[in-house]
Amino acid sequence: MIVGKGVTYDTGGADIKAGGFMAGMHRDKCGAAATAGFFQTLNILRPKGIRVIGSMCMVRNSVGAECYVSDEIITSRAGKRIRIGNTDAEGRMAMTDPLCLMKERAVKENLVNPYLFTIATLTGHAIRAMGPSYSIVMDNGPARKDMVAQKLFAAGEKLADPFEISTIRREDFEFNKGKSEYEDLLQANNAPSTMTNRGHQVPAAFMIEASGLEKHGIDSATPLRYSHIDIAGSSGPFPGIPTGAPIVALAKAFLSTRISRDRDTHL
């Protein structure tokens, strides 16, 4: 179950990207593009015994009379009251409700062995922390127990789609707690992710809570594996050609053993 960020253009919204930082923001849809690319991979390889559900979260983060603004309270599909801290943290907002829907389907439809993923060019902090060539994967408790991040890391090493692994910590959830009686969660602070401690882990914790996935941890009766993949660094240079990360690593990790051996494939 894959949710891909598809911000077709990111101006930053009311908290506008000033000082020349807007150029290249047509590339903020690489998570949705990777989701579509993975489905094309499925179409080509025709793996057996696997069901994949995808969501492409297409939105334009624009400036105008109808744009959302800081201090708005938005209630998520999971019923969490979210106070907007910065409109340029739109990606986590775009993915939260589709992620919640995936969670609901996994439970209500009693899906077999589900894995949930979000894929996004989400934070500049991912580039500052790990450099411009690596996807970063972060697991929740059930995914960590199943070593999903390590599986993607190993797959990426084999096929030159490299990953680094980060850990979602307690303080990442604390960071997102609402600061007043009006909200359950704070969407973001007022500083760029590059200037925020744990700036790429905090959004992953936010999406877990805002989507209601925190109720499906390792101690839950219905634990759900969830991994967030930040491809801000690995999606490719600008100007330049997008890389398609992390399609190859996902295919290697989850499809390679399900492909008919008579197919001409090197996965």
PDB file of C-alpha atoms in Angstrom:
ATOM      1  CA  MET A   1       0.000   0.000   0.000  1.00  0.00           C
ATOM      2  CA  ILE A   2       1.800   3.064  -1.313  1.00  0.00           C
ATOM      3  CA  VAL A   3       0.984   6.743  -0.815  1.00  0.00           C
ATOM      4  CA  GLY A   4       2.995   9.140  -2.984  1.00  0.00           C
ATOM      5  CA  LYS A   5       3.299  12.888  -2.543  1.00  0.00           C
ATOM      6  CA  GLY A   6       2.194  14.616  -5.751  1.00  0.00           C
ATOM      7  CA  VAL A   7       2.579  18.362  -5.230  1.00  0.00           C
ATOM      8  CA  THR A   8       2.512  19.518  -8.838  1.00  0.00           C
ATOM      9  CA  TYR A   9       4.040  22.855  -7.895  1.00  0.00           C
ATOM     10  CA  ASP A  10       5.096  24.083  -4.476  1.00  0.00           C
ATOM     11  CA  THR A  11       5.228  27.839  -4.046  1.00  0.00           C
ATOM     12  CA  GLY A  12       5.307  27.353  -0.295  1.00  0.00           C
ATOM     13  CA  GLY A  13       1.780  28.718  -0.116  1.00  0.00           C
ATOM     14  CA  ALA A  14       1.131  31.700   2.140  1.00  0.00           C
ATOM     15  CA  ASP A  15       4.523  31.023   3.745  1.00  0.00           C
ATOM     16  CA  ILE A  16       6.016  31.600   0.322  1.00  0.00           C
ATOM     17  CA  LYS A  17       9.412  30.315  -0.792  1.00  0.00           C
ATOM     18  CA  ALA A  18      11.292  33.607  -1.125  1.00  0.00           C
ATOM     19  CA  GLY A  19      14.823  34.450  -2.165  1.00  0.00           C
ATOM     20  CA  GLY A  20      15.018  32.179  -5.198  1.00  0.00           C
ATOM     21  CA  PHE A  21      14.148  28.943  -3.377  1.00  0.00           C
ATOM     22  CA  MET A  22      11.065  28.234  -5.516  1.00  0.00           C
ATOM     23  CA  ALA A  23      12.884  27.160  -8.687  1.00  0.00           C
ATOM     24  CA  GLY A  24      12.619  23.418  -9.267  1.00  0.00           C
ATOM     25  CA  MET A  25       9.474  22.951  -7.227  1.00  0.00           C
ATOM     26  CA  HIS A  26       7.699  21.346 -10.177  1.00  0.00           C
ATOM     27  CA  ARG A  27       9.694  18.292  -9.038  1.00  0.00           C
ATOM     28  CA  ASP A  28       7.788  18.050  -5.745  1.00  0.00           C
ATOM     29  CA  LYS A  29       5.633  15.300  -7.256  1.00  0.00           C
ATOM     30  CA  CYS A  30       8.374  12.667  -7.450  1.00  0.00           C
ATOM     31  CA  GLY A  31       6.734  10.552  -4.732  1.00  0.00           C
ATOM     32  CA  ALA A  32       3.558  10.226  -6.791  1.00  0.00           C
ATOM     33  CA  ALA A  33       5.677   9.650  -9.901  1.00  0.00           C
ATOM     34  CA  ALA A  34       7.485   6.826  -8.089  1.00  0.00           C
ATOM     35  CA  THR A  35       4.120   5.329  -7.156  1.00  0.00           C
ATOM     36  CA  ALA A  36       3.055   5.391 -10.805  1.00  0.00           C
ATOM     37  CA  GLY A  37       6.441   4.010 -11.799  1.00  0.00           C
ATOM     38  CA  PHE A  38       6.084   1.110  -9.407  1.00  0.00           C
ATOM     39  CA  PHE A  39       2.733   0.254 -10.977  1.00  0.00           C
ATOM     40  CA  GLN A  40       4.353   0.315 -14.406  1.00  0.00           C
ATOM     41  CA  THR A  41       6.962  -2.076 -13.014  1.00  0.00           C
ATOM     42  CA  LEU A  42       4.133  -4.347 -11.898  1.00  0.00           C
ATOM     43  CA  ASN A  43       2.647  -4.121 -15.376  1.00  0.00           C
ATOM     44  CA  ILE A  44       5.930  -5.180 -16.950  1.00  0.00           C
ATOM     45  CA  LEU A  45       7.023  -7.903 -14.509  1.00  0.00           C
ATOM     46  CA  ARG A  46       3.582  -9.361 -13.664  1.00  0.00           C
ATOM     47  CA  PRO A  47       4.600 -10.758 -10.251  1.00  0.00           C
ATOM     48  CA  LYS A  48       2.514 -13.545  -8.760  1.00  0.00           C
ATOM     49  CA  GLY A  49       0.708 -13.533  -5.418  1.00  0.00           C
ATOM     50  CA  ILE A  50       0.903  -9.857  -4.578  1.00  0.00           C
ATOM     51  CA  ARG A  51      -1.696  -7.104  -4.419  1.00  0.00           C
ATOM     52  CA  VAL A  52      -0.615  -3.465  -4.562  1.00  0.00           C
ATOM     53  CA  ILE A  53      -2.826  -0.463  -3.785  1.00  0.00           C
ATOM     54  CA  GLY A  54      -1.548   3.010  -4.588  1.00  0.00           C
ATOM     55  CA  SER A  55      -2.579   6.592  -3.961  1.00  0.00           C
ATOM     56  CA  MET A  56      -1.152   9.622  -5.751  1.00  0.00           C
ATOM     57  CA  CYS A  57      -1.786  12.736  -3.652  1.00  0.00           C
ATOM     58  CA  MET A  58      -2.035  15.388  -6.363  1.00  0.00           C
ATOM     59  CA  VAL A  59      -2.300  19.001  -5.213  1.00  0.00           C
ATOM     60  CA  ARG A  60      -0.808  22.418  -6.014  1.00  0.00           C
ATOM     61  CA  ASN A  61       0.469  24.466  -3.086  1.00  0.00           C
ATOM     62  CA  SER A  62      -0.465  27.909  -4.350  1.00  0.00           C
ATOM     63  CA  VAL A  63      -0.775  31.447  -3.060  1.00  0.00           C
ATOM     64  CA  GLY A  64      -4.220  33.014  -3.260  1.00  0.00           C
ATOM     65  CA  ALA A  65      -7.475  33.823  -1.536  1.00  0.00           C
ATOM     66  CA  GLU A  66      -8.278  30.132  -1.052  1.00  0.00           C
ATOM     67  CA  CYS A  67      -4.874  28.962   0.168  1.00  0.00           C
ATOM     68  CA  TYR A  68      -4.612  27.599   3.668  1.00  0.00           C
ATOM     69  CA  VAL A  69      -2.748  29.684   6.236  1.00  0.00           C
ATOM     70  CA  SER A  70      -0.855  29.256   9.476  1.00  0.00           C
ATOM     71  CA  ASP A  71      -3.008  28.921  12.615  1.00  0.00           C
ATOM     72  CA  GLU A  72      -5.860  27.257  10.722  1.00  0.00           C
ATOM     73  CA  ILE A  73      -7.232  24.188  12.481  1.00  0.00           C
ATOM     74  CA  ILE A  74      -7.785  21.308  10.071  1.00  0.00           C
ATOM     75  CA  THR A  75      -9.317  18.036  11.247  1.00  0.00           C
ATOM     76  CA  SER A  76      -7.797  14.946   9.663  1.00  0.00           C
ATOM     77  CA  ARG A  77      -9.750  11.911   8.473  1.00  0.00           C
ATOM     78  CA  ALA A  78      -8.644  10.204  11.691  1.00  0.00           C
ATOM     79  CA  GLY A  79     -10.292  12.973  13.732  1.00  0.00           C
ATOM     80  CA  LYS A  80      -7.076  14.702  14.834  1.00  0.00           C
ATOM     81  CA  ARG A  81      -7.248  18.493  15.126  1.00  0.00           C
ATOM     82  CA  ILE A  82      -4.158  19.877  13.406  1.00  0.00           C
ATOM     83  CA  ARG A  83      -2.949  23.447  13.785  1.00  0.00           C
ATOM     84  CA  ILE A  84      -1.052  24.650  10.739  1.00  0.00           C
ATOM     85  CA  GLY A  85       2.348  26.013  11.684  1.00  0.00           C
ATOM     86  CA  ASN A  86       3.774  26.582   8.217  1.00  0.00           C
ATOM     87  CA  THR A  87       2.047  26.200   4.840  1.00  0.00           C
ATOM     88  CA  ASP A  88       5.317  25.064   3.257  1.00  0.00           C
ATOM     89  CA  ALA A  89       4.968  21.789   5.157  1.00  0.00           C
ATOM     90  CA  GLU A  90       2.171  20.784   2.806  1.00  0.00           C
ATOM     91  CA  GLY A  91       3.422  17.339   1.845  1.00  0.00           C
ATOM     92  CA  ARG A  92       2.653  15.696   5.166  1.00  0.00           C
ATOM     93  CA  MET A  93      -0.833  17.219   5.027  1.00  0.00           C
ATOM     94  CA  ALA A  94      -1.464  15.928   1.496  1.00  0.00           C
ATOM     95  CA  MET A  95      -0.477  12.375   2.441  1.00  0.00           C
ATOM     96  CA  THR A  96      -2.079  12.065   5.880  1.00  0.00           C
ATOM     97  CA  ASP A  97      -5.680  11.340   4.869  1.00  0.00           C
ATOM     98  CA  PRO A  98      -4.786   8.910   2.044  1.00  0.00           C
ATOM     99  CA  LEU A  99      -2.506   7.143   4.528  1.00  0.00           C
ATOM    100  CA  CYS A 100      -5.423   6.985   6.961  1.00  0.00           C
ATOM    101  CA  LEU A 101      -7.607   5.487   4.224  1.00  0.00           C
ATOM    102  CA  MET A 102      -4.952   2.836   3.538  1.00  0.00           C
ATOM    103  CA  LYS A 103      -4.857   2.034   7.254  1.00  0.00           C
ATOM    104  CA  GLU A 104      -8.638   1.676   7.326  1.00  0.00           C
ATOM    105  CA  ARG A 105      -8.654  -0.603   4.297  1.00  0.00           C
ATOM    106  CA  ALA A 106      -5.879  -2.774   5.705  1.00  0.00           C
ATOM    107  CA  VAL A 107      -7.938  -3.362   8.852  1.00  0.00           C
ATOM    108  CA  LYS A 108     -11.503  -3.479   7.505  1.00  0.00           C
ATOM    109  CA  GLU A 109     -10.681  -5.611   4.470  1.00  0.00           C
ATOM    110  CA  ASN A 110      -8.487  -7.863   6.589  1.00  0.00           C
ATOM    111  CA  LEU A 111      -5.704  -7.599   4.034  1.00  0.00           C
ATOM    112  CA  VAL A 112      -3.065 -10.309   4.186  1.00  0.00           C
ATOM    113  CA  ASN A 113       0.397  -9.243   5.338  1.00  0.00           C
ATOM    114  CA  PRO A 114       0.035  -5.528   4.507  1.00  0.00           C
ATOM    115  CA  TYR A 115       2.929  -3.084   4.212  1.00  0.00           C
ATOM    116  CA  LEU A 116       2.197   0.653   4.190  1.00  0.00           C
ATOM    117  CA  PHE A 117       4.549   3.220   2.650  1.00  0.00           C
ATOM    118  CA  THR A 118       4.665   6.951   2.078  1.00  0.00           C
ATOM    119  CA  ILE A 119       7.102   8.215  -0.550  1.00  0.00           C
ATOM    120  CA  ALA A 120       7.886  11.912  -0.806  1.00  0.00           C
ATOM    121  CA  THR A 121      10.371  14.628  -1.627  1.00  0.00           C
ATOM    122  CA  LEU A 122       9.531  15.848   1.847  1.00  0.00           C
ATOM    123  CA  THR A 123      12.376  17.651   3.595  1.00  0.00           C
ATOM    124  CA  GLY A 124      15.533  19.577   2.866  1.00  0.00           C
ATOM    125  CA  HIS A 125      16.781  18.101   6.118  1.00  0.00           C
ATOM    126  CA  ALA A 126      17.010  14.696   4.411  1.00  0.00           C
ATOM    127  CA  ILE A 127      19.626  16.146   2.061  1.00  0.00           C
ATOM    128  CA  ARG A 128      21.498  17.927   4.837  1.00  0.00           C
ATOM    129  CA  ALA A 129      21.531  14.797   7.003  1.00  0.00           C
ATOM    130  CA  MET A 130      22.446  12.151   4.401  1.00  0.00           C
ATOM    131  CA  GLY A 131      23.580  13.972   1.285  1.00  0.00           C
ATOM    132  CA  PRO A 132      22.064  14.392  -2.176  1.00  0.00           C
ATOM    133  CA  SER A 133      22.098  10.780  -3.389  1.00  0.00           C
ATOM    134  CA  TYR A 134      20.280   8.695  -0.815  1.00  0.00           C
ATOM    135  CA  SER A 135      16.705   7.773   0.031  1.00  0.00           C
ATOM    136  CA  ILE A 136      15.990   7.697   3.757  1.00  0.00           C
ATOM    137  CA  VAL A 137      13.677   5.059   5.184  1.00  0.00           C
ATOM    138  CA  MET A 138      12.070   5.195   8.640  1.00  0.00           C
ATOM    139  CA  ASP A 139      10.023   2.367  10.178  1.00  0.00           C
ATOM    140  CA  ASN A 140       7.289   2.382  12.784  1.00  0.00           C
ATOM    141  CA  GLY A 141       7.427  -0.305  15.480  1.00  0.00           C
ATOM    142  CA  PRO A 142       5.867  -3.210  13.536  1.00  0.00           C
ATOM    143  CA  ALA A 143       7.939  -2.425  10.429  1.00  0.00           C
ATOM    144  CA  ARG A 144      11.101  -2.194  12.523  1.00  0.00           C
ATOM    145  CA  LYS A 145      10.306  -5.569  14.064  1.00  0.00           C
ATOM    146  CA  ASP A 146      10.075  -6.985  10.536  1.00  0.00           C
ATOM    147  CA  MET A 147      13.271  -5.125   9.485  1.00  0.00           C
ATOM    148  CA  VAL A 148      11.624  -3.460   6.502  1.00  0.00           C
ATOM    149  CA  ALA A 149      14.216  -0.672   6.403  1.00  0.00           C
ATOM    150  CA  GLN A 150      17.043  -3.199   6.373  1.00  0.00           C
ATOM    151  CA  LYS A 151      15.384  -5.096   3.508  1.00  0.00           C
ATOM    152  CA  LEU A 152      15.162  -1.914   1.425  1.00  0.00           C
ATOM    153  CA  PHE A 153      18.727  -0.987   2.335  1.00  0.00           C
ATOM    154  CA  ALA A 154      19.995  -4.398   1.189  1.00  0.00           C
ATOM    155  CA  ALA A 155      17.944  -4.263  -2.021  1.00  0.00           C
ATOM    156  CA  GLY A 156      19.216  -0.781  -2.819  1.00  0.00           C
ATOM    157  CA  GLU A 157      22.823  -1.850  -2.286  1.00  0.00           C
ATOM    158  CA  LYS A 158      22.456  -4.616  -4.845  1.00  0.00           C
ATOM    159  CA  LEU A 159      20.908  -2.454  -7.566  1.00  0.00           C
ATOM    160  CA  ALA A 160      22.447   1.004  -7.013  1.00  0.00           C
ATOM    161  CA  ASP A 161      19.310   2.548  -5.496  1.00  0.00           C
ATOM    162  CA  PRO A 162      20.936   3.385  -2.158  1.00  0.00           C
ATOM    163  CA  PHE A 163      19.212   3.993   1.168  1.00  0.00           C
ATOM    164  CA  GLU A 164      20.157   5.295   4.563  1.00  0.00           C
ATOM    165  CA  ILE A 165      18.151   4.283   7.632  1.00  0.00           C
ATOM    166  CA  SER A 166      16.804   6.703  10.239  1.00  0.00           C
ATOM    167  CA  THR A 167      14.895   5.980  13.443  1.00  0.00           C
ATOM    168  CA  ILE A 168      11.677   7.631  14.592  1.00  0.00           C
ATOM    169  CA  ARG A 169      12.182   8.488  18.262  1.00  0.00           C
ATOM    170  CA  ARG A 170       9.981   9.500  21.178  1.00  0.00           C
ATOM    171  CA  GLU A 171      10.983  13.144  20.876  1.00  0.00           C
ATOM    172  CA  ASP A 172       9.710  13.221  17.283  1.00  0.00           C
ATOM    173  CA  PHE A 173       6.211  12.506  18.571  1.00  0.00           C
ATOM    174  CA  GLU A 174       6.651  15.003  21.414  1.00  0.00           C
ATOM    175  CA  PHE A 175       7.586  17.693  18.893  1.00  0.00           C
ATOM    176  CA  ASN A 176       4.228  17.328  17.151  1.00  0.00           C
ATOM    177  CA  LYS A 177       2.043  17.585  20.245  1.00  0.00           C
ATOM    178  CA  GLY A 178      -0.490  20.411  20.231  1.00  0.00           C
ATOM    179  CA  LYS A 179       0.555  23.433  22.243  1.00  0.00           C
ATOM    180  CA  SER A 180      -2.929  24.607  23.233  1.00  0.00           C
ATOM    181  CA  GLU A 181      -6.406  23.271  23.978  1.00  0.00           C
ATOM    182  CA  TYR A 182      -7.483  23.936  20.393  1.00  0.00           C
ATOM    183  CA  GLU A 183      -5.386  21.321  18.641  1.00  0.00           C
ATOM    184  CA  ASP A 184      -4.180  17.762  19.069  1.00  0.00           C
ATOM    185  CA  LEU A 185      -1.185  18.158  16.786  1.00  0.00           C
ATOM    186  CA  LEU A 186       1.067  20.915  15.476  1.00  0.00           C
ATOM    187  CA  GLN A 187       1.753  20.419  11.775  1.00  0.00           C
ATOM    188  CA  ALA A 188       5.149  22.153  11.731  1.00  0.00           C
ATOM    189  CA  ASN A 189       7.246  24.791  13.420  1.00  0.00           C
ATOM    190  CA  ASN A 190       8.191  28.083  11.771  1.00  0.00           C
ATOM    191  CA  ALA A 191      11.758  27.170  10.868  1.00  0.00           C
ATOM    192  CA  PRO A 192      12.949  25.356   7.722  1.00  0.00           C
ATOM    193  CA  SER A 193      13.443  21.608   8.178  1.00  0.00           C
ATOM    194  CA  THR A 194      17.148  22.166   7.512  1.00  0.00           C
ATOM    195  CA  MET A 195      17.314  24.284  10.649  1.00  0.00           C
ATOM    196  CA  THR A 196      15.144  21.980  12.776  1.00  0.00           C
ATOM    197  CA  ASN A 197      16.580  19.195  14.893  1.00  0.00           C
ATOM    198  CA  ARG A 198      15.470  15.823  13.520  1.00  0.00           C
ATOM    199  CA  GLY A 199      13.843  17.640  10.623  1.00  0.00           C
ATOM    200  CA  HIS A 200      13.196  14.545   8.495  1.00  0.00           C
ATOM    201  CA  GLN A 201      12.081  12.228  11.300  1.00  0.00           C
ATOM    202  CA  VAL A 202       9.494  14.619  12.798  1.00  0.00           C
ATOM    203  CA  PRO A 203       7.200  14.575   9.699  1.00  0.00           C
ATOM    204  CA  ALA A 204       7.132  10.759   9.749  1.00  0.00           C
ATOM    205  CA  ALA A 205       5.990  10.832  13.376  1.00  0.00           C
ATOM    206  CA  PHE A 206       3.412  13.468  12.472  1.00  0.00           C
ATOM    207  CA  MET A 207       1.880  11.297   9.740  1.00  0.00           C
ATOM    208  CA  ILE A 208       1.706   8.313  12.095  1.00  0.00           C
ATOM    209  CA  GLU A 209      -0.278  10.330  14.617  1.00  0.00           C
ATOM    210  CA  ALA A 210      -2.376  12.406  12.212  1.00  0.00           C
ATOM    211  CA  SER A 211      -3.485   9.272  10.326  1.00  0.00           C
ATOM    212  CA  GLY A 212      -4.242   7.276  13.467  1.00  0.00           C
ATOM    213  CA  LEU A 213      -1.500   4.736  12.813  1.00  0.00           C
ATOM    214  CA  GLU A 214      -0.201   5.155  16.368  1.00  0.00           C
ATOM    215  CA  LYS A 215      -3.101   2.876  17.371  1.00  0.00           C
ATOM    216  CA  HIS A 216      -1.567   0.067  15.312  1.00  0.00           C
ATOM    217  CA  GLY A 217       1.830  -0.293  16.950  1.00  0.00           C
ATOM    218  CA  ILE A 218       3.560  -3.448  18.132  1.00  0.00           C
ATOM    219  CA  ASP A 219       1.310  -3.689  21.198  1.00  0.00           C
ATOM    220  CA  SER A 220      -1.894  -3.360  19.181  1.00  0.00           C
ATOM    221  CA  ALA A 221      -4.267  -6.205  18.405  1.00  0.00           C
ATOM    222  CA  THR A 222      -3.894  -5.126  14.754  1.00  0.00           C
ATOM    223  CA  PRO A 223      -0.280  -3.998  14.261  1.00  0.00           C
ATOM    224  CA  LEU A 224       0.439  -2.435  10.867  1.00  0.00           C
ATOM    225  CA  ARG A 225       3.851  -2.047   9.293  1.00  0.00           C
ATOM    226  CA  TYR A 226       4.483   1.466   8.056  1.00  0.00           C
ATOM    227  CA  SER A 227       7.625   2.926   6.525  1.00  0.00           C
ATOM    228  CA  HIS A 228       8.178   6.483   5.369  1.00  0.00           C
ATOM    229  CA  ILE A 229      10.654   7.054   2.517  1.00  0.00           C
ATOM    230  CA  ASP A 230      12.047  10.571   2.060  1.00  0.00           C
ATOM    231  CA  ILE A 231      13.451  10.915  -1.465  1.00  0.00           C
ATOM    232  CA  ALA A 232      14.348  14.607  -1.334  1.00  0.00           C
ATOM    233  CA  GLY A 233      17.987  13.686  -1.877  1.00  0.00           C
ATOM    234  CA  SER A 234      17.652  10.655  -4.145  1.00  0.00           C
ATOM    235  CA  SER A 235      15.030  11.983  -6.569  1.00  0.00           C
ATOM    236  CA  GLY A 236      17.692  13.631  -8.728  1.00  0.00           C
ATOM    237  CA  PRO A 237      19.473  16.927  -9.305  1.00  0.00           C
ATOM    238  CA  PHE A 238      17.849  20.140 -10.483  1.00  0.00           C
ATOM    239  CA  PRO A 239      18.445  21.046 -13.203  1.00  0.00           C
ATOM    240  CA  GLY A 240      18.760  17.453 -14.287  1.00  0.00           C
ATOM    241  CA  ILE A 241      16.924  14.196 -14.854  1.00  0.00           C
ATOM    242  CA  PRO A 242      14.878  12.543 -12.066  1.00  0.00           C
ATOM    243  CA  THR A 243      16.242   9.181 -10.957  1.00  0.00           C
ATOM    244  CA  GLY A 244      13.039   7.217 -10.320  1.00  0.00           C
ATOM    245  CA  ALA A 245      14.143   6.322  -6.785  1.00  0.00           C
ATOM    246  CA  PRO A 246      13.043   4.215  -4.935  1.00  0.00           C
ATOM    247  CA  ILE A 247      11.265   2.093  -7.583  1.00  0.00           C
ATOM    248  CA  VAL A 248      14.161  -0.283  -8.202  1.00  0.00           C
ATOM    249  CA  ALA A 249      14.802  -1.020  -4.520  1.00  0.00           C
ATOM    250  CA  LEU A 250      11.104  -1.585  -3.845  1.00  0.00           C
ATOM    251  CA  ALA A 251      10.897  -3.964  -6.807  1.00  0.00           C
ATOM    252  CA  LYS A 252      13.945  -5.876  -5.656  1.00  0.00           C
ATOM    253  CA  ALA A 253      12.715  -6.121  -2.061  1.00  0.00           C
ATOM    254  CA  PHE A 254       9.095  -7.079  -2.757  1.00  0.00           C
ATOM    255  CA  LEU A 255       8.757  -8.392  -6.304  1.00  0.00           C
ATOM    256  CA  SER A 256      11.919 -10.276  -7.254  1.00  0.00           C
ATOM    257  CA  THR A 257      10.904 -13.580  -5.658  1.00  0.00           C
ATOM    258  CA  ARG A 258       7.452 -13.400  -7.283  1.00  0.00           C
ATOM    259  CA  ILE A 259       8.537 -13.104 -10.905  1.00  0.00           C
ATOM    260  CA  SER A 260       8.240 -16.076 -13.243  1.00  0.00           C
ATOM    261  CA  ARG A 261      11.711 -17.415 -13.950  1.00  0.00           C
ATOM    262  CA  ASP A 262      11.040 -17.523 -17.670  1.00  0.00           C
ATOM    263  CA  ARG A 263      11.016 -13.720 -17.756  1.00  0.00           C
ATOM    264  CA  ASP A 264      14.108 -11.860 -18.876  1.00  0.00           C
ATOM    265  CA  THR A 265      14.823 -10.057 -15.620  1.00  0.00           C
ATOM    266  CA  HIS A 266      17.850  -9.435 -13.460  1.00  0.00           C
ATOM    267  CA  LEU A 267      16.066  -8.494 -10.237  1.00  0.00           C
TER     268      LEU A 267
END
